[in-house]
mmCIF file of C-alpha atoms in Angstrom:
data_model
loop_
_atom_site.group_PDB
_atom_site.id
_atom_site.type_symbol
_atom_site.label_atom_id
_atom_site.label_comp_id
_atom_site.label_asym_id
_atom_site.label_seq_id
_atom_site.Cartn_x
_atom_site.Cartn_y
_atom_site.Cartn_z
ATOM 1 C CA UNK A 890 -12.540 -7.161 -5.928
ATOM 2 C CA UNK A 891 -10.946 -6.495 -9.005
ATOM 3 C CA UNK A 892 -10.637 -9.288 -11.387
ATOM 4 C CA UNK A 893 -7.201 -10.051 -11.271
ATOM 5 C CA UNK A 894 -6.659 -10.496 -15.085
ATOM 6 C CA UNK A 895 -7.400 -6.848 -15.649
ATOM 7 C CA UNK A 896 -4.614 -4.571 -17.293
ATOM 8 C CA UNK A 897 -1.721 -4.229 -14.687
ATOM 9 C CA UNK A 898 -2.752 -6.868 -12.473
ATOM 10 C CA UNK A 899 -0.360 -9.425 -13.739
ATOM 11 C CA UNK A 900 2.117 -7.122 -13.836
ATOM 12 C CA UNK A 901 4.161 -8.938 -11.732
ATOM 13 C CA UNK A 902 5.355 -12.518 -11.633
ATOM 14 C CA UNK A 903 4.112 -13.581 -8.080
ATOM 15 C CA UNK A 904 6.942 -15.437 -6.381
ATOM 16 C CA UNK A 905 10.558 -15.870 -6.472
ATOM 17 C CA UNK A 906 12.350 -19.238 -8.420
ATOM 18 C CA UNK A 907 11.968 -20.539 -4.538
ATOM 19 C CA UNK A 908 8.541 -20.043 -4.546
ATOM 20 C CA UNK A 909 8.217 -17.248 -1.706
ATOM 21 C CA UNK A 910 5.985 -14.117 -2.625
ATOM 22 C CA UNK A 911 8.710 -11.273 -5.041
ATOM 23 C CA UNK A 912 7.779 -8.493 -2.691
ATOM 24 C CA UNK A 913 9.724 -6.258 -4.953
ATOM 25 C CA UNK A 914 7.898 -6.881 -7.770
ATOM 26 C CA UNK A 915 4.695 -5.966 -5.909
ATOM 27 C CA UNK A 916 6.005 -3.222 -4.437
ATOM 28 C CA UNK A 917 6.576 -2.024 -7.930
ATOM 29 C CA UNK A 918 3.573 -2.152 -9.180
ATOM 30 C CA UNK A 919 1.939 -0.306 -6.077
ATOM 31 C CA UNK A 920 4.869 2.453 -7.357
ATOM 32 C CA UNK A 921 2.983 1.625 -10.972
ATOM 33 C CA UNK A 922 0.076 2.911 -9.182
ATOM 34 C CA UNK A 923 1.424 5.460 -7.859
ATOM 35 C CA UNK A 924 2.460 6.826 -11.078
ATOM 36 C CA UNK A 925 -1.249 6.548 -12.286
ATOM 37 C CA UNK A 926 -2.048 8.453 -9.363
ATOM 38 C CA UNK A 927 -0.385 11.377 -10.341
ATOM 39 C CA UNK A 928 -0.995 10.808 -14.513
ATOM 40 C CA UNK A 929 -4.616 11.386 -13.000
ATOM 41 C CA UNK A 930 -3.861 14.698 -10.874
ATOM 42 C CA UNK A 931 -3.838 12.954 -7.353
ATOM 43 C CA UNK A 932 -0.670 12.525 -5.662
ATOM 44 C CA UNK A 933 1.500 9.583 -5.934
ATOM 45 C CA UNK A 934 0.643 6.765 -3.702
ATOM 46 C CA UNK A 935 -0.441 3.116 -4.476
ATOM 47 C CA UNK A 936 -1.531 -0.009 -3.748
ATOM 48 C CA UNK A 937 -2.702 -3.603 -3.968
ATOM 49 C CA UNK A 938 -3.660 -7.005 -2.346
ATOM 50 C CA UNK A 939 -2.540 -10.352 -2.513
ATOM 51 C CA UNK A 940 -3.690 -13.808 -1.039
ATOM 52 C CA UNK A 941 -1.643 -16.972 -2.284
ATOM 53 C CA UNK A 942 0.425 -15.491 -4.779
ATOM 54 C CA UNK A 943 -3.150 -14.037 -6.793
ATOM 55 C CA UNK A 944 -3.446 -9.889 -6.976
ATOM 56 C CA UNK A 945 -7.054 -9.523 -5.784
ATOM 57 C CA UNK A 946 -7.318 -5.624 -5.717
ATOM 58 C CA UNK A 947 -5.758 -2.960 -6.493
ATOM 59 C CA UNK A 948 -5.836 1.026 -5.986
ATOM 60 C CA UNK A 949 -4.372 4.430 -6.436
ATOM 61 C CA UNK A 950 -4.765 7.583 -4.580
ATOM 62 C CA UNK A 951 -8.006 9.371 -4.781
ATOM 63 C CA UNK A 952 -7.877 12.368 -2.548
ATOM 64 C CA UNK A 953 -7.991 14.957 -5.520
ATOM 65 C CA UNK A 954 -10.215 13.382 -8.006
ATOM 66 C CA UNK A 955 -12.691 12.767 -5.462
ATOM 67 C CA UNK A 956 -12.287 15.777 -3.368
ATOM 68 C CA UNK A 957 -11.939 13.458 -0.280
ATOM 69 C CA UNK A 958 -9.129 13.376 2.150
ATOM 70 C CA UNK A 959 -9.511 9.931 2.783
ATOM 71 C CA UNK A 960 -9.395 8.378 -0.254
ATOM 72 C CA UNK A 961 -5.980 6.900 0.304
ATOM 73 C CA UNK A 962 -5.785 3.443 -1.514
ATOM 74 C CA UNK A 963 -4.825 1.740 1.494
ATOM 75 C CA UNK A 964 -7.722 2.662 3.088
ATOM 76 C CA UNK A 965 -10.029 1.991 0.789
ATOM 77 C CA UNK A 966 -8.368 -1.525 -0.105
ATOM 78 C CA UNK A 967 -8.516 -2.060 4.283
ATOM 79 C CA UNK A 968 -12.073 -1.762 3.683
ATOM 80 C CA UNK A 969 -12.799 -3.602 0.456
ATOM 81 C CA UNK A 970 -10.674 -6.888 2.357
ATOM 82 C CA UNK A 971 -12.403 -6.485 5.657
ATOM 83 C CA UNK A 972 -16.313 -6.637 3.043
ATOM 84 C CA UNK A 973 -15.266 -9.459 0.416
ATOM 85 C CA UNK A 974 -12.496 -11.334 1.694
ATOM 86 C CA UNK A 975 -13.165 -13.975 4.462
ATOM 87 C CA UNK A 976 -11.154 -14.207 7.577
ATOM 88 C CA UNK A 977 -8.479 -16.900 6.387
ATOM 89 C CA UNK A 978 -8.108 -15.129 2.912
ATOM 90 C CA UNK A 979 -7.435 -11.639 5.252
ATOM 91 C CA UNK A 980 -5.191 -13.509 7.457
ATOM 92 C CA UNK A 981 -3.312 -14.597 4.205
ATOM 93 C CA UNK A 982 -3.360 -11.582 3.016
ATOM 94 C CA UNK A 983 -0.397 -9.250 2.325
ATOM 95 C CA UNK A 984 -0.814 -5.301 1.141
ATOM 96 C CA UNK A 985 1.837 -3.697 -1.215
ATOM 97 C CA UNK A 986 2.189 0.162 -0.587
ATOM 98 C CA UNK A 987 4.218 2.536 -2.584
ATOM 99 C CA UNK A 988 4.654 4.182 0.352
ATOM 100 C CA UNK A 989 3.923 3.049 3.943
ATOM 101 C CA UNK A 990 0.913 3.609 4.899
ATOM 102 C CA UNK A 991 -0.154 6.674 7.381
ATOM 103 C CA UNK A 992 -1.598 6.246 10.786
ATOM 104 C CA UNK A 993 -5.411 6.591 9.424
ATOM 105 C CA UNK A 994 -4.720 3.525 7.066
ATOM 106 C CA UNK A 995 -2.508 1.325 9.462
ATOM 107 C CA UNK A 996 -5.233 1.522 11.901
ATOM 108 C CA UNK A 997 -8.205 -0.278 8.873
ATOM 109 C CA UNK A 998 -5.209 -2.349 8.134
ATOM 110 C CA UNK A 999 -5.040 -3.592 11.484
ATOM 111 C CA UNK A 1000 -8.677 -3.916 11.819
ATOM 112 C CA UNK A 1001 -9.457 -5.367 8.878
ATOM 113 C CA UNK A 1002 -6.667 -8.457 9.823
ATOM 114 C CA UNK A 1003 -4.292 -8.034 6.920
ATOM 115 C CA UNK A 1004 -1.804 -9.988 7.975
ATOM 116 C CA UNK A 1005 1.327 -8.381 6.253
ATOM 117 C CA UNK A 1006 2.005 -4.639 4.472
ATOM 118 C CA UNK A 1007 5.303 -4.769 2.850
ATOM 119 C CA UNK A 1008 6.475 -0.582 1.685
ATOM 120 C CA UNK A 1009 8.085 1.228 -0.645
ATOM 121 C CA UNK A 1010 9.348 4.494 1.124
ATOM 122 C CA UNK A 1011 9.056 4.997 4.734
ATOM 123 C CA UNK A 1012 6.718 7.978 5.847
ATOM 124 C CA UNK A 1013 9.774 9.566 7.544
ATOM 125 C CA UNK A 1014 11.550 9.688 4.518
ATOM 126 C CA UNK A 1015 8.803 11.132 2.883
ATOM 127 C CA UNK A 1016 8.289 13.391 5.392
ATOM 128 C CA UNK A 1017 11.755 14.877 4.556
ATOM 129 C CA UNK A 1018 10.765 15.641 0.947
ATOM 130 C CA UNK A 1019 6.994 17.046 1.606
ATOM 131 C CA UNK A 1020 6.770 18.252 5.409
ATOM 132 C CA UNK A 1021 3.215 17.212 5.295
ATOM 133 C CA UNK A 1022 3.463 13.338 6.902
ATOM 134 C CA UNK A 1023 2.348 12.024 10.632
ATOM 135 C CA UNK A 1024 5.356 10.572 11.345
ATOM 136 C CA UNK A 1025 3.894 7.655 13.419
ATOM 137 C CA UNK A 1026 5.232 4.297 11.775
ATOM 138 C CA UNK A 1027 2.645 1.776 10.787
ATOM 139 C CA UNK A 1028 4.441 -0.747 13.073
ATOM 140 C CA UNK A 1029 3.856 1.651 15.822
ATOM 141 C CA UNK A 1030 0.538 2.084 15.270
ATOM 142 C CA UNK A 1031 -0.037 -1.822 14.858
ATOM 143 C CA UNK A 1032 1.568 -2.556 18.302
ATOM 144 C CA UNK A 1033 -0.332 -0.050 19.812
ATOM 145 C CA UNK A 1034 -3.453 -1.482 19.051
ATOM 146 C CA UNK A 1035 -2.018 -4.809 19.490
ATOM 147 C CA UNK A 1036 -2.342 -6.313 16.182
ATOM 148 C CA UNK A 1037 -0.157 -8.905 14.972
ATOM 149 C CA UNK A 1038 0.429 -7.439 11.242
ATOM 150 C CA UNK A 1039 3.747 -7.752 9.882
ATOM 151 C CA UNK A 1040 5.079 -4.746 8.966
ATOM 152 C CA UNK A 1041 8.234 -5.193 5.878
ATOM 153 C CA UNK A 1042 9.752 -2.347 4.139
ATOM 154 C CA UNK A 1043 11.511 -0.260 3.247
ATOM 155 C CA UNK A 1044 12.465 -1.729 -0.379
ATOM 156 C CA UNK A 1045 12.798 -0.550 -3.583
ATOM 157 C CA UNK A 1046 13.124 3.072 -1.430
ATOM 158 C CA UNK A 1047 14.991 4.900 -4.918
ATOM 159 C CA UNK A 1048 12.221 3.881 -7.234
ATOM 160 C CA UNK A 1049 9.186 4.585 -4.933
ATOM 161 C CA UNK A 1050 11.172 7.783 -4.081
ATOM 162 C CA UNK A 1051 11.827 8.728 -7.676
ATOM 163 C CA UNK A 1052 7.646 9.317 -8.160
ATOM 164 C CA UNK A 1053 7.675 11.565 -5.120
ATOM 165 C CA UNK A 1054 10.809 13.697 -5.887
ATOM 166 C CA UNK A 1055 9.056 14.339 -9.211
ATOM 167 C CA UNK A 1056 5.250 15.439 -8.075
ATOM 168 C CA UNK A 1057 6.886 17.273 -4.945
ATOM 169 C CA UNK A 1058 10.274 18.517 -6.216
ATOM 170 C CA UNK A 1059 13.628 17.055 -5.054
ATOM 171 C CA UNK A 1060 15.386 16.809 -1.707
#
């Protein structure tokens, strides 16, 4: 996983004065990440882990850079939880997405036993900007295959938003 005290990691502060998780904060740096994304020609989506508070990985879309449809960072962060984090950690675990993640990466999500995804931007919203989105919720597809995930979001919908608007043009 990637060592949490890398650049960007501690980006954010980890919980609230009351001591719950600041899911905004997260969610803005997955919208960090985002912003990476498309600094590095891919298009703007991001992402990252956290168990107890502690960033544990972190990821940006791929799909350009490594000519490879899938390389969504939810996806790939699904699959780095379900290899090196044990059951408890995964069930304690809560992904941050720029943007809520599409029916490919709900379903590792839910497979891999994350036990929370909190979003940016909805995919319907998105959807409304690009054209190019499944429109099947990531709670949707988590009841379907009836997982127990929570599914939080949207928040911070103008920021995450903003990074879209300016790779795909504005609404």
């Amino acid at each position: 996983m990637t060592d949490p005290t890398d650049a960007g990691a501690n980006a954010t502060s980890g919980e609230n004065a009351d001591g719950a998780p600041d899911d905004r904060a997260y969610v803005e740096r997955a919208i960090g990440l985002a912003e990476e994304a498309v600094a590095a020609g891919d298009t703007p989506f991001g992402a990252l882990l956290v168990v107890d508070g502690e960033v544990v990985a972190e990821d940006r879309n791929r799909t350009r850079s490594d000519d490879d449809v899938t390389a969504h960072p939810e996806l790939s962060l699904a699959r780095r939880a379900a290899r090196e984090l044990s059951p408890d950690e995964r069930a304690r675990c809560t992904m941050y997405a720029s943007t809520e993640p599409c029916p490919m990466c709900s379903t590792a999500v839910h497979y891999a036993g994350i036990d929370r995804v909190v979003f940016g931007v909805a995919g319907a919203t998105l959807s409304e900007l690009s054209g190019d989105v499944v429109e099947i919720s990531c709670e949707e597809v988590i009841r379907r295959a009836g997982g127990e995930t929570t599914v939080e979001g949207p928040i911070a919908e103008d920021a995450a938003m903003a990074v879209h608007e300016s790779f795909f043009g504005g609404r």
